[in-house]
């Protein structure tokens, strides 16, 4: 039986808001620790996840969950939570105020509800399957930009496998064909900004399920489209995310194909540049 995500939204918003308040109380006060080479974590990531997980386990004890900082419950429940207790950890750790809390709830393999809260701007994004997306309670919609040449886009560069990430080539080529690309450091917020029309599209390589679970639902419920880089439907395991206002999707897929096949505009070398 399909389950409505809507009834979960209010408790999810409360949870994200409380976790966001916790993050703000620690902002500027925590030390950087390392999970890997340039993969940062802070006490704030762990404290936020602990609070969220305790509350979920209390309110919905039979639900499964997956949290970025290691929380796992796998009992075969129909319900599964995806928790990013702090998306934008590198920003947070450096005192750069772009980060959020991201929560999504899945039922029988379908994401039915998602909330993303930016505590620095007090912006609460929420969406439930089939019922649209909202920012602070007001309906939001993707942009109406028709052409890449008139668009503002976003991308990101996860710390994981950064020596093998080809995204800088995509960054370069799409920069030449658009109004510009922002790289703010929180994939969940980037997806919200596509959903509310601040960006016309977003893409990223190598994301994890907790980075995308809520944001993809947000974009889809706001009238956008999300696929992998070949145009196949987005899957939570796919790691590639291309999210657009729908209108730009075909043009961006074409650009990606060109770049993957090596048809790119060159850059001047440093010595060419210096020679004028
Ligand atoms: P995080 O802050 O929760 O780690 C930046 O481009 C985006 O990539 C952020 O959303 C960031 O989420 C995510 N990110 C950073 N390191 C990552 C990793 N090792 N694997 C997947 N995503 C990562
Ligand atoms: Ca995180």
PDB file of C-alpha atoms and ligand atoms in Angstrom:
ATOM      1  CA  UNK A   1       0.000   0.000   0.000  1.00  0.00           C
ATOM      2  CA  UNK A   2       1.414   3.442  -0.887  1.00  0.00           C
ATOM      3  CA  UNK A   3       2.079   5.595   2.164  1.00  0.00           C
ATOM      4  CA  UNK A   4       1.717   9.378   2.080  1.00  0.00           C
ATOM      5  CA  UNK A   5       4.897  11.277   2.920  1.00  0.00           C
ATOM      6  CA  UNK A   6       2.979  14.357   3.895  1.00  0.00           C
ATOM      7  CA  UNK A   7       2.131  13.232   7.411  1.00  0.00           C
ATOM      8  CA  UNK A   8       5.861  12.873   8.143  1.00  0.00           C
ATOM      9  CA  UNK A   9       6.806  16.386   7.031  1.00  0.00           C
ATOM     10  CA  UNK A  10       5.983  18.286  10.216  1.00  0.00           C
ATOM     11  CA  UNK A  11       7.998  16.030  12.545  1.00  0.00           C
ATOM     12  CA  UNK A  12      10.809  15.971   9.961  1.00  0.00           C
ATOM     13  CA  UNK A  13      10.868  19.787   9.842  1.00  0.00           C
ATOM     14  CA  UNK A  14      11.009  19.953  13.631  1.00  0.00           C
ATOM     15  CA  UNK A  15      13.863  17.485  13.678  1.00  0.00           C
ATOM     16  CA  UNK A  16      15.849  19.347  10.994  1.00  0.00           C
ATOM     17  CA  UNK A  17      15.242  22.648  12.741  1.00  0.00           C
ATOM     18  CA  UNK A  18      16.511  21.322  16.069  1.00  0.00           C
ATOM     19  CA  UNK A  19      19.563  19.762  14.411  1.00  0.00           C
ATOM     20  CA  UNK A  20      20.179  23.077  12.615  1.00  0.00           C
ATOM     21  CA  UNK A  21      20.028  24.947  15.921  1.00  0.00           C
ATOM     22  CA  UNK A  22      22.563  22.498  17.339  1.00  0.00           C
ATOM     23  CA  UNK A  23      24.872  23.155  14.368  1.00  0.00           C
ATOM     24  CA  UNK A  24      24.572  26.922  14.859  1.00  0.00           C
ATOM     25  CA  UNK A  25      25.467  26.551  18.537  1.00  0.00           C
ATOM     26  CA  UNK A  26      28.726  24.847  17.483  1.00  0.00           C
ATOM     27  CA  UNK A  27      29.501  26.984  14.398  1.00  0.00           C
ATOM     28  CA  UNK A  28      32.928  28.590  14.731  1.00  0.00           C
ATOM     29  CA  UNK A  29      33.726  26.546  17.825  1.00  0.00           C
ATOM     30  CA  UNK A  30      34.800  23.102  16.633  1.00  0.00           C
ATOM     31  CA  UNK A  31      38.107  21.622  15.540  1.00  0.00           C
ATOM     32  CA  UNK A  32      38.679  19.953  12.172  1.00  0.00           C
ATOM     33  CA  UNK A  33      39.213  16.191  12.218  1.00  0.00           C
ATOM     34  CA  UNK A  34      39.897  13.889   9.269  1.00  0.00           C
ATOM     35  CA  UNK A  35      38.017  10.847   7.961  1.00  0.00           C
ATOM     36  CA  UNK A  36      40.400  10.632   4.994  1.00  0.00           C
ATOM     37  CA  UNK A  37      42.914  12.718   3.090  1.00  0.00           C
ATOM     38  CA  UNK A  38      40.771  15.868   2.692  1.00  0.00           C
ATOM     39  CA  UNK A  39      37.550  14.349   3.990  1.00  0.00           C
ATOM     40  CA  UNK A  40      36.673  16.399   7.058  1.00  0.00           C
ATOM     41  CA  UNK A  41      34.441  15.677  10.003  1.00  0.00           C
ATOM     42  CA  UNK A  42      33.725  17.659  13.147  1.00  0.00           C
ATOM     43  CA  UNK A  43      32.143  17.115  16.500  1.00  0.00           C
ATOM     44  CA  UNK A  44      29.122  18.944  15.034  1.00  0.00           C
ATOM     45  CA  UNK A  45      28.531  16.244  12.383  1.00  0.00           C
ATOM     46  CA  UNK A  46      28.511  13.569  15.075  1.00  0.00           C
ATOM     47  CA  UNK A  47      26.422  15.516  17.606  1.00  0.00           C
ATOM     48  CA  UNK A  48      23.803  16.354  14.969  1.00  0.00           C
ATOM     49  CA  UNK A  49      23.609  12.734  13.755  1.00  0.00           C
ATOM     50  CA  UNK A  50      23.334  11.447  17.330  1.00  0.00           C
ATOM     51  CA  UNK A  51      20.416  13.772  18.059  1.00  0.00           C
ATOM     52  CA  UNK A  52      18.605  12.947  14.818  1.00  0.00           C
ATOM     53  CA  UNK A  53      19.103   9.193  15.148  1.00  0.00           C
ATOM     54  CA  UNK A  54      17.963   9.116  18.782  1.00  0.00           C
ATOM     55  CA  UNK A  55      14.785  10.982  17.889  1.00  0.00           C
ATOM     56  CA  UNK A  56      14.006   8.790  14.868  1.00  0.00           C
ATOM     57  CA  UNK A  57      14.599   5.622  16.873  1.00  0.00           C
ATOM     58  CA  UNK A  58      12.297   6.911  19.595  1.00  0.00           C
ATOM     59  CA  UNK A  59       9.468   8.058  17.310  1.00  0.00           C
ATOM     60  CA  UNK A  60       9.701   5.302  14.695  1.00  0.00           C
ATOM     61  CA  UNK A  61      11.472   2.388  16.389  1.00  0.00           C
ATOM     62  CA  UNK A  62      10.780  -0.072  13.568  1.00  0.00           C
ATOM     63  CA  UNK A  63      12.257   2.112  10.776  1.00  0.00           C
ATOM     64  CA  UNK A  64      15.671   1.452   9.199  1.00  0.00           C
ATOM     65  CA  UNK A  65      18.184   4.247   8.802  1.00  0.00           C
ATOM     66  CA  UNK A  66      21.430   5.216   7.111  1.00  0.00           C
ATOM     67  CA  UNK A  67      23.457   8.162   8.433  1.00  0.00           C
ATOM     68  CA  UNK A  68      26.648   9.580   6.955  1.00  0.00           C
ATOM     69  CA  UNK A  69      28.544   9.374  10.234  1.00  0.00           C
ATOM     70  CA  UNK A  70      28.021   5.639  10.634  1.00  0.00           C
ATOM     71  CA  UNK A  71      24.523   5.096  12.017  1.00  0.00           C
ATOM     72  CA  UNK A  72      22.918   2.046  10.403  1.00  0.00           C
ATOM     73  CA  UNK A  73      19.794   0.039  11.116  1.00  0.00           C
ATOM     74  CA  UNK A  74      18.943  -2.704   8.635  1.00  0.00           C
ATOM     75  CA  UNK A  75      16.069  -4.883   9.750  1.00  0.00           C
ATOM     76  CA  UNK A  76      14.269  -5.150   6.402  1.00  0.00           C
ATOM     77  CA  UNK A  77      11.735  -2.469   7.377  1.00  0.00           C
ATOM     78  CA  UNK A  78       9.624  -0.914   4.584  1.00  0.00           C
ATOM     79  CA  UNK A  79      10.857   2.467   5.829  1.00  0.00           C
ATOM     80  CA  UNK A  80      14.383   3.799   5.554  1.00  0.00           C
ATOM     81  CA  UNK A  81      15.805   7.185   6.550  1.00  0.00           C
ATOM     82  CA  UNK A  82      18.731   8.885   4.793  1.00  0.00           C
ATOM     83  CA  UNK A  83      20.466  11.290   7.153  1.00  0.00           C
ATOM     84  CA  UNK A  84      23.074  13.910   6.372  1.00  0.00           C
ATOM     85  CA  UNK A  85      23.471  15.600   9.754  1.00  0.00           C
ATOM     86  CA  UNK A  86      25.681  18.326   8.241  1.00  0.00           C
ATOM     87  CA  UNK A  87      25.966  18.750   4.494  1.00  0.00           C
ATOM     88  CA  UNK A  88      28.765  21.207   3.775  1.00  0.00           C
ATOM     89  CA  UNK A  89      31.161  20.054   6.470  1.00  0.00           C
ATOM     90  CA  UNK A  90      34.194  21.662   4.830  1.00  0.00           C
ATOM     91  CA  UNK A  91      32.391  25.022   4.812  1.00  0.00           C
ATOM     92  CA  UNK A  92      31.273  24.563   8.400  1.00  0.00           C
ATOM     93  CA  UNK A  93      34.764  23.646   9.571  1.00  0.00           C
ATOM     94  CA  UNK A  94      36.213  26.793   7.969  1.00  0.00           C
ATOM     95  CA  UNK A  95      33.506  29.142   9.241  1.00  0.00           C
ATOM     96  CA  UNK A  96      31.958  29.612   5.769  1.00  0.00           C
ATOM     97  CA  UNK A  97      28.195  29.855   6.343  1.00  0.00           C
ATOM     98  CA  UNK A  98      26.827  27.483   3.679  1.00  0.00           C
ATOM     99  CA  UNK A  99      25.653  24.190   5.168  1.00  0.00           C
ATOM    100  CA  UNK A 100      22.451  22.366   6.023  1.00  0.00           C
ATOM    101  CA  UNK A 101      20.750  19.326   7.518  1.00  0.00           C
ATOM    102  CA  UNK A 102      19.219  16.853   5.054  1.00  0.00           C
ATOM    103  CA  UNK A 103      16.658  14.158   5.908  1.00  0.00           C
ATOM    104  CA  UNK A 104      14.756  11.860   3.559  1.00  0.00           C
ATOM    105  CA  UNK A 105      12.304   9.067   4.219  1.00  0.00           C
ATOM    106  CA  UNK A 106      11.908   6.144   1.840  1.00  0.00           C
ATOM    107  CA  UNK A 107       9.028   3.675   1.777  1.00  0.00           C
ATOM    108  CA  UNK A 108       9.395   0.433  -0.180  1.00  0.00           C
ATOM    109  CA  UNK A 109      12.275   1.892  -2.181  1.00  0.00           C
ATOM    110  CA  UNK A 110      10.554   5.204  -3.033  1.00  0.00           C
ATOM    111  CA  UNK A 111      11.511   8.490  -1.399  1.00  0.00           C
ATOM    112  CA  UNK A 112       8.228   9.857  -0.051  1.00  0.00           C
ATOM    113  CA  UNK A 113       9.366  12.851   2.019  1.00  0.00           C
ATOM    114  CA  UNK A 114      12.396  15.103   2.340  1.00  0.00           C
ATOM    115  CA  UNK A 115      13.435  18.173   4.300  1.00  0.00           C
ATOM    116  CA  UNK A 116      16.576  20.287   4.000  1.00  0.00           C
ATOM    117  CA  UNK A 117      17.172  23.050   6.515  1.00  0.00           C
ATOM    118  CA  UNK A 118      19.668  25.891   6.153  1.00  0.00           C
ATOM    119  CA  UNK A 119      20.040  27.276   9.684  1.00  0.00           C
ATOM    120  CA  UNK A 120      22.179  30.241   8.572  1.00  0.00           C
ATOM    121  CA  UNK A 121      19.283  31.699   6.555  1.00  0.00           C
ATOM    122  CA  UNK A 122      16.496  29.925   8.391  1.00  0.00           C
ATOM    123  CA  UNK A 123      15.303  28.401   5.146  1.00  0.00           C
ATOM    124  CA  UNK A 124      13.308  25.181   5.456  1.00  0.00           C
ATOM    125  CA  UNK A 125      12.838  23.280   2.194  1.00  0.00           C
ATOM    126  CA  UNK A 126      10.400  20.377   2.225  1.00  0.00           C
ATOM    127  CA  UNK A 127       8.752  18.050  -0.275  1.00  0.00           C
ATOM    128  CA  UNK A 128       6.572  14.984  -0.283  1.00  0.00           C
ATOM    129  CA  UNK A 129       5.987  12.624  -3.174  1.00  0.00           C
ATOM    130  CA  UNK A 130       3.119  13.884  -5.347  1.00  0.00           C
ATOM    131  CA  UNK A 131       2.438  17.000  -3.234  1.00  0.00           C
ATOM    132  CA  UNK A 132       5.016  19.527  -4.423  1.00  0.00           C
ATOM    133  CA  UNK A 133       7.879  21.322  -2.727  1.00  0.00           C
ATOM    134  CA  UNK A 134       7.901  24.293  -0.360  1.00  0.00           C
ATOM    135  CA  UNK A 135      10.302  26.860   1.043  1.00  0.00           C
ATOM    136  CA  UNK A 136       9.212  28.043   4.484  1.00  0.00           C
ATOM    137  CA  UNK A 137       5.698  26.799   3.731  1.00  0.00           C
ATOM    138  CA  UNK A 138       5.321  28.493   0.320  1.00  0.00           C
ATOM    139  CA  UNK A 139       5.219  26.422  -2.890  1.00  0.00           C
ATOM    140  CA  UNK A 140       8.380  26.589  -5.003  1.00  0.00           C
ATOM    141  CA  UNK A 141       8.994  25.868  -8.673  1.00  0.00           C
ATOM    142  CA  UNK A 142      12.056  25.412 -10.864  1.00  0.00           C
ATOM    143  CA  UNK A 143      13.124  28.268 -13.168  1.00  0.00           C
ATOM    144  CA  UNK A 144      11.783  28.885 -16.658  1.00  0.00           C
ATOM    145  CA  UNK A 145      15.185  29.468 -18.273  1.00  0.00           C
ATOM    146  CA  UNK A 146      15.125  27.943 -21.738  1.00  0.00           C
ATOM    147  CA  UNK A 147      18.731  28.045 -22.881  1.00  0.00           C
ATOM    148  CA  UNK A 148      22.075  27.124 -21.360  1.00  0.00           C
ATOM    149  CA  UNK A 149      23.545  30.412 -22.573  1.00  0.00           C
ATOM    150  CA  UNK A 150      21.155  32.242 -20.204  1.00  0.00           C
ATOM    151  CA  UNK A 151      21.554  29.942 -17.223  1.00  0.00           C
ATOM    152  CA  UNK A 152      23.246  29.962 -13.810  1.00  0.00           C
ATOM    153  CA  UNK A 153      24.370  26.514 -12.694  1.00  0.00           C
ATOM    154  CA  UNK A 154      26.049  24.797  -9.775  1.00  0.00           C
ATOM    155  CA  UNK A 155      28.379  21.870  -9.329  1.00  0.00           C
ATOM    156  CA  UNK A 156      30.556  20.385  -6.617  1.00  0.00           C
ATOM    157  CA  UNK A 157      33.796  18.530  -6.036  1.00  0.00           C
ATOM    158  CA  UNK A 158      33.536  15.880  -3.310  1.00  0.00           C
ATOM    159  CA  UNK A 159      36.748  15.299  -1.411  1.00  0.00           C
ATOM    160  CA  UNK A 160      36.519  11.558  -2.057  1.00  0.00           C
ATOM    161  CA  UNK A 161      38.658  10.372  -5.026  1.00  0.00           C
ATOM    162  CA  UNK A 162      39.430  13.972  -5.939  1.00  0.00           C
ATOM    163  CA  UNK A 163      42.530  12.923  -7.883  1.00  0.00           C
ATOM    164  CA  UNK A 164      40.310  10.850 -10.176  1.00  0.00           C
ATOM    165  CA  UNK A 165      37.433  13.298 -10.589  1.00  0.00           C
ATOM    166  CA  UNK A 166      37.111  14.666 -14.155  1.00  0.00           C
ATOM    167  CA  UNK A 167      34.670  17.402 -13.164  1.00  0.00           C
ATOM    168  CA  UNK A 168      37.043  20.313 -13.740  1.00  0.00           C
ATOM    169  CA  UNK A 169      36.730  19.664 -17.498  1.00  0.00           C
ATOM    170  CA  UNK A 170      32.946  19.879 -17.239  1.00  0.00           C
ATOM    171  CA  UNK A 171      33.267  22.991 -15.092  1.00  0.00           C
ATOM    172  CA  UNK A 172      35.433  24.603 -17.756  1.00  0.00           C
ATOM    173  CA  UNK A 173      33.272  23.725 -20.765  1.00  0.00           C
ATOM    174  CA  UNK A 174      29.938  24.616 -19.169  1.00  0.00           C
ATOM    175  CA  UNK A 175      31.420  27.900 -17.868  1.00  0.00           C
ATOM    176  CA  UNK A 176      32.108  28.878 -21.485  1.00  0.00           C
ATOM    177  CA  UNK A 177      28.467  28.228 -22.419  1.00  0.00           C
ATOM    178  CA  UNK A 178      26.493  29.742 -19.513  1.00  0.00           C
ATOM    179  CA  UNK A 179      26.236  32.789 -17.252  1.00  0.00           C
ATOM    180  CA  UNK A 180      28.404  30.925 -14.787  1.00  0.00           C
ATOM    181  CA  UNK A 181      28.789  28.089 -12.342  1.00  0.00           C
ATOM    182  CA  UNK A 182      28.767  28.322  -8.569  1.00  0.00           C
ATOM    183  CA  UNK A 183      30.549  25.804  -6.358  1.00  0.00           C
ATOM    184  CA  UNK A 184      29.248  26.439  -2.878  1.00  0.00           C
ATOM    185  CA  UNK A 185      30.022  23.090  -1.210  1.00  0.00           C
ATOM    186  CA  UNK A 186      26.656  21.669  -0.155  1.00  0.00           C
ATOM    187  CA  UNK A 187      25.026  19.358  -2.691  1.00  0.00           C
ATOM    188  CA  UNK A 188      21.751  19.232  -0.745  1.00  0.00           C
ATOM    189  CA  UNK A 189      21.439  23.037  -0.785  1.00  0.00           C
ATOM    190  CA  UNK A 190      22.455  23.168  -4.454  1.00  0.00           C
ATOM    191  CA  UNK A 191      19.536  20.852  -5.239  1.00  0.00           C
ATOM    192  CA  UNK A 192      17.168  23.065  -3.201  1.00  0.00           C
ATOM    193  CA  UNK A 193      18.361  26.072  -5.179  1.00  0.00           C
ATOM    194  CA  UNK A 194      17.476  24.287  -8.429  1.00  0.00           C
ATOM    195  CA  UNK A 195      14.079  23.476  -6.931  1.00  0.00           C
ATOM    196  CA  UNK A 196      13.337  27.140  -6.145  1.00  0.00           C
ATOM    197  CA  UNK A 197      14.803  28.562  -9.362  1.00  0.00           C
ATOM    198  CA  UNK A 198      17.951  30.240  -8.001  1.00  0.00           C
ATOM    199  CA  UNK A 199      19.972  27.845 -10.141  1.00  0.00           C
ATOM    200  CA  UNK A 200      18.795  26.447 -13.458  1.00  0.00           C
ATOM    201  CA  UNK A 201      20.728  23.185 -13.061  1.00  0.00           C
ATOM    202  CA  UNK A 202      23.215  21.285 -10.897  1.00  0.00           C
ATOM    203  CA  UNK A 203      25.458  18.292 -11.483  1.00  0.00           C
ATOM    204  CA  UNK A 204      28.026  16.385  -9.488  1.00  0.00           C
ATOM    205  CA  UNK A 205      30.117  13.198  -9.656  1.00  0.00           C
ATOM    206  CA  UNK A 206      30.500  10.715  -6.797  1.00  0.00           C
ATOM    207  CA  UNK A 207      27.812  11.772  -4.383  1.00  0.00           C
ATOM    208  CA  UNK A 208      26.467   9.475  -1.683  1.00  0.00           C
ATOM    209  CA  UNK A 209      22.795   8.599  -1.018  1.00  0.00           C
ATOM    210  CA  UNK A 210      22.560  10.904   2.016  1.00  0.00           C
ATOM    211  CA  UNK A 211      23.766  13.865  -0.096  1.00  0.00           C
ATOM    212  CA  UNK A 212      21.007  13.451  -2.688  1.00  0.00           C
ATOM    213  CA  UNK A 213      18.026  11.574  -1.215  1.00  0.00           C
ATOM    214  CA  UNK A 214      16.064  14.633  -0.046  1.00  0.00           C
ATOM    215  CA  UNK A 215      17.335  17.116  -2.650  1.00  0.00           C
ATOM    216  CA  UNK A 216      16.402  14.987  -5.662  1.00  0.00           C
ATOM    217  CA  UNK A 217      12.828  14.683  -4.390  1.00  0.00           C
ATOM    218  CA  UNK A 218      12.818  18.470  -3.863  1.00  0.00           C
ATOM    219  CA  UNK A 219      13.780  19.112  -7.500  1.00  0.00           C
ATOM    220  CA  UNK A 220      11.329  16.577  -8.909  1.00  0.00           C
ATOM    221  CA  UNK A 221       8.452  17.878  -6.804  1.00  0.00           C
ATOM    222  CA  UNK A 222       9.258  21.440  -7.926  1.00  0.00           C
ATOM    223  CA  UNK A 223       8.905  20.438 -11.592  1.00  0.00           C
ATOM    224  CA  UNK A 224      12.533  19.621 -12.345  1.00  0.00           C
ATOM    225  CA  UNK A 225      14.179  16.556 -13.828  1.00  0.00           C
ATOM    226  CA  UNK A 226      16.955  14.400 -12.375  1.00  0.00           C
ATOM    227  CA  UNK A 227      18.937  11.732 -14.255  1.00  0.00           C
ATOM    228  CA  UNK A 228      22.444  10.367 -14.497  1.00  0.00           C
ATOM    229  CA  UNK A 229      24.789  11.892 -17.100  1.00  0.00           C
ATOM    230  CA  UNK A 230      23.442   9.635 -19.874  1.00  0.00           C
ATOM    231  CA  UNK A 231      19.823  10.570 -19.254  1.00  0.00           C
ATOM    232  CA  UNK A 232      18.865   7.354 -17.422  1.00  0.00           C
ATOM    233  CA  UNK A 233      16.560   7.823 -14.430  1.00  0.00           C
ATOM    234  CA  UNK A 234      18.317   8.839 -11.231  1.00  0.00           C
ATOM    235  CA  UNK A 235      18.893   5.971  -8.837  1.00  0.00           C
ATOM    236  CA  UNK A 236      19.983   6.459  -5.242  1.00  0.00           C
ATOM    237  CA  UNK A 237      23.022   4.260  -5.901  1.00  0.00           C
ATOM    238  CA  UNK A 238      24.023   5.899  -9.191  1.00  0.00           C
ATOM    239  CA  UNK A 239      26.424   8.533  -7.740  1.00  0.00           C
ATOM    240  CA  UNK A 240      25.971  10.774 -10.808  1.00  0.00           C
ATOM    241  CA  UNK A 241      23.404  13.529 -10.513  1.00  0.00           C
ATOM    242  CA  UNK A 242      22.199  15.887 -13.219  1.00  0.00           C
ATOM    243  CA  UNK A 243      19.287  17.990 -11.945  1.00  0.00           C
ATOM    244  CA  UNK A 244      17.719  20.655 -14.140  1.00  0.00           C
ATOM    245  CA  UNK A 245      14.620  22.801 -14.526  1.00  0.00           C
ATOM    246  CA  UNK A 246      13.536  20.138 -17.104  1.00  0.00           C
ATOM    247  CA  UNK A 247      13.720  22.704 -19.953  1.00  0.00           C
ATOM    248  CA  UNK A 248      17.533  22.587 -20.053  1.00  0.00           C
ATOM    249  CA  UNK A 249      17.869  18.842 -19.624  1.00  0.00           C
ATOM    250  CA  UNK A 250      18.273  17.831 -23.279  1.00  0.00           C
ATOM    251  CA  UNK A 251      20.777  20.599 -23.969  1.00  0.00           C
ATOM    252  CA  UNK A 252      22.888  19.698 -20.940  1.00  0.00           C
ATOM    253  CA  UNK A 253      22.852  15.978 -21.763  1.00  0.00           C
ATOM    254  CA  UNK A 254      24.105  16.915 -25.233  1.00  0.00           C
ATOM    255  CA  UNK A 255      26.917  19.021 -23.724  1.00  0.00           C
ATOM    256  CA  UNK A 256      27.884  16.170 -21.388  1.00  0.00           C
ATOM    257  CA  UNK A 257      28.024  13.737 -24.322  1.00  0.00           C
ATOM    258  CA  UNK A 258      30.275  16.126 -26.236  1.00  0.00           C
ATOM    259  CA  UNK A 259      32.622  16.464 -23.252  1.00  0.00           C
ATOM    260  CA  UNK A 260      32.706  12.709 -22.543  1.00  0.00           C
ATOM    261  CA  UNK A 261      33.579  12.149 -26.223  1.00  0.00           C
ATOM    262  CA  UNK A 262      36.384  14.716 -26.118  1.00  0.00           C
ATOM    263  CA  UNK A 263      34.833  17.465 -28.258  1.00  0.00           C
ATOM    264  CA  UNK A 264      35.936  20.369 -26.071  1.00  0.00           C
ATOM    265  CA  UNK A 265      37.252  23.889 -26.383  1.00  0.00           C
ATOM    266  CA  UNK A 266      40.906  24.138 -25.349  1.00  0.00           C
ATOM    267  CA  UNK A 267      42.421  26.432 -22.747  1.00  0.00           C
ATOM    268  CA  UNK A 268      45.537  28.528 -23.320  1.00  0.00           C
ATOM    269  CA  UNK A 269      48.559  27.030 -21.581  1.00  0.00           C
ATOM    270  CA  UNK A 270      50.177  29.190 -18.913  1.00  0.00           C
ATOM    271  CA  UNK A 271      53.098  30.010 -21.230  1.00  0.00           C
ATOM    272  CA  UNK A 272      50.697  30.916 -24.088  1.00  0.00           C
ATOM    273  CA  UNK A 273      48.863  33.196 -21.687  1.00  0.00           C
ATOM    274  CA  UNK A 274      52.064  34.839 -20.468  1.00  0.00           C
ATOM    275  CA  UNK A 275      53.203  35.377 -24.070  1.00  0.00           C
ATOM    276  CA  UNK A 276      50.071  37.474 -24.480  1.00  0.00           C
TER     277      UNK A 276
HETATM  278  P1  LIG B   1      29.395  16.642   3.119  1.00  0.00           P
HETATM  279  O1  LIG B   1      29.703  18.046   3.454  1.00  0.00           O
HETATM  280  O2  LIG B   1      28.213  16.102   3.865  1.00  0.00           O
HETATM  281  O3  LIG B   1      30.592  15.748   3.180  1.00  0.00           O
HETATM  282  C1  LIG B   1      30.548  19.019  -2.032  1.00  0.00           C
HETATM  283  O4  LIG B   1      30.819  18.943  -3.357  1.00  0.00           O
HETATM  284  C2  LIG B   1      29.512  17.962  -1.688  1.00  0.00           C
HETATM  285  O5  LIG B   1      30.131  16.682  -1.716  1.00  0.00           O
HETATM  286  C3  LIG B   1      28.929  18.147  -0.313  1.00  0.00           C
HETATM  287  O6  LIG B   1      27.563  17.901  -0.388  1.00  0.00           O
HETATM  288  C4  LIG B   1      29.670  17.123   0.529  1.00  0.00           C
HETATM  289  O7  LIG B   1      28.899  16.604   1.600  1.00  0.00           O
HETATM  290  C5  LIG B   1      29.874  16.031  -0.478  1.00  0.00           C
HETATM  291  N1  LIG B   1      31.000  15.184  -0.132  1.00  0.00           N
HETATM  292  C6  LIG B   1      32.140  15.541   0.484  1.00  0.00           C
HETATM  293  N2  LIG B   1      32.961  14.493   0.639  1.00  0.00           N
HETATM  294  C7  LIG B   1      32.315  13.448   0.091  1.00  0.00           C
HETATM  295  C8  LIG B   1      32.640  12.072  -0.064  1.00  0.00           C
HETATM  296  N3  LIG B   1      33.765  11.559   0.429  1.00  0.00           N
HETATM  297  N4  LIG B   1      31.756  11.278  -0.706  1.00  0.00           N
HETATM  298  C9  LIG B   1      30.609  11.794  -1.186  1.00  0.00           C
HETATM  299  N5  LIG B   1      30.218  13.078  -1.046  1.00  0.00           N
HETATM  300  C10 LIG B   1      31.072  13.891  -0.408  1.00  0.00           C
HETATM  301 CA1  LIG B   2      27.708  15.360   5.876  1.00  0.00          CA
END
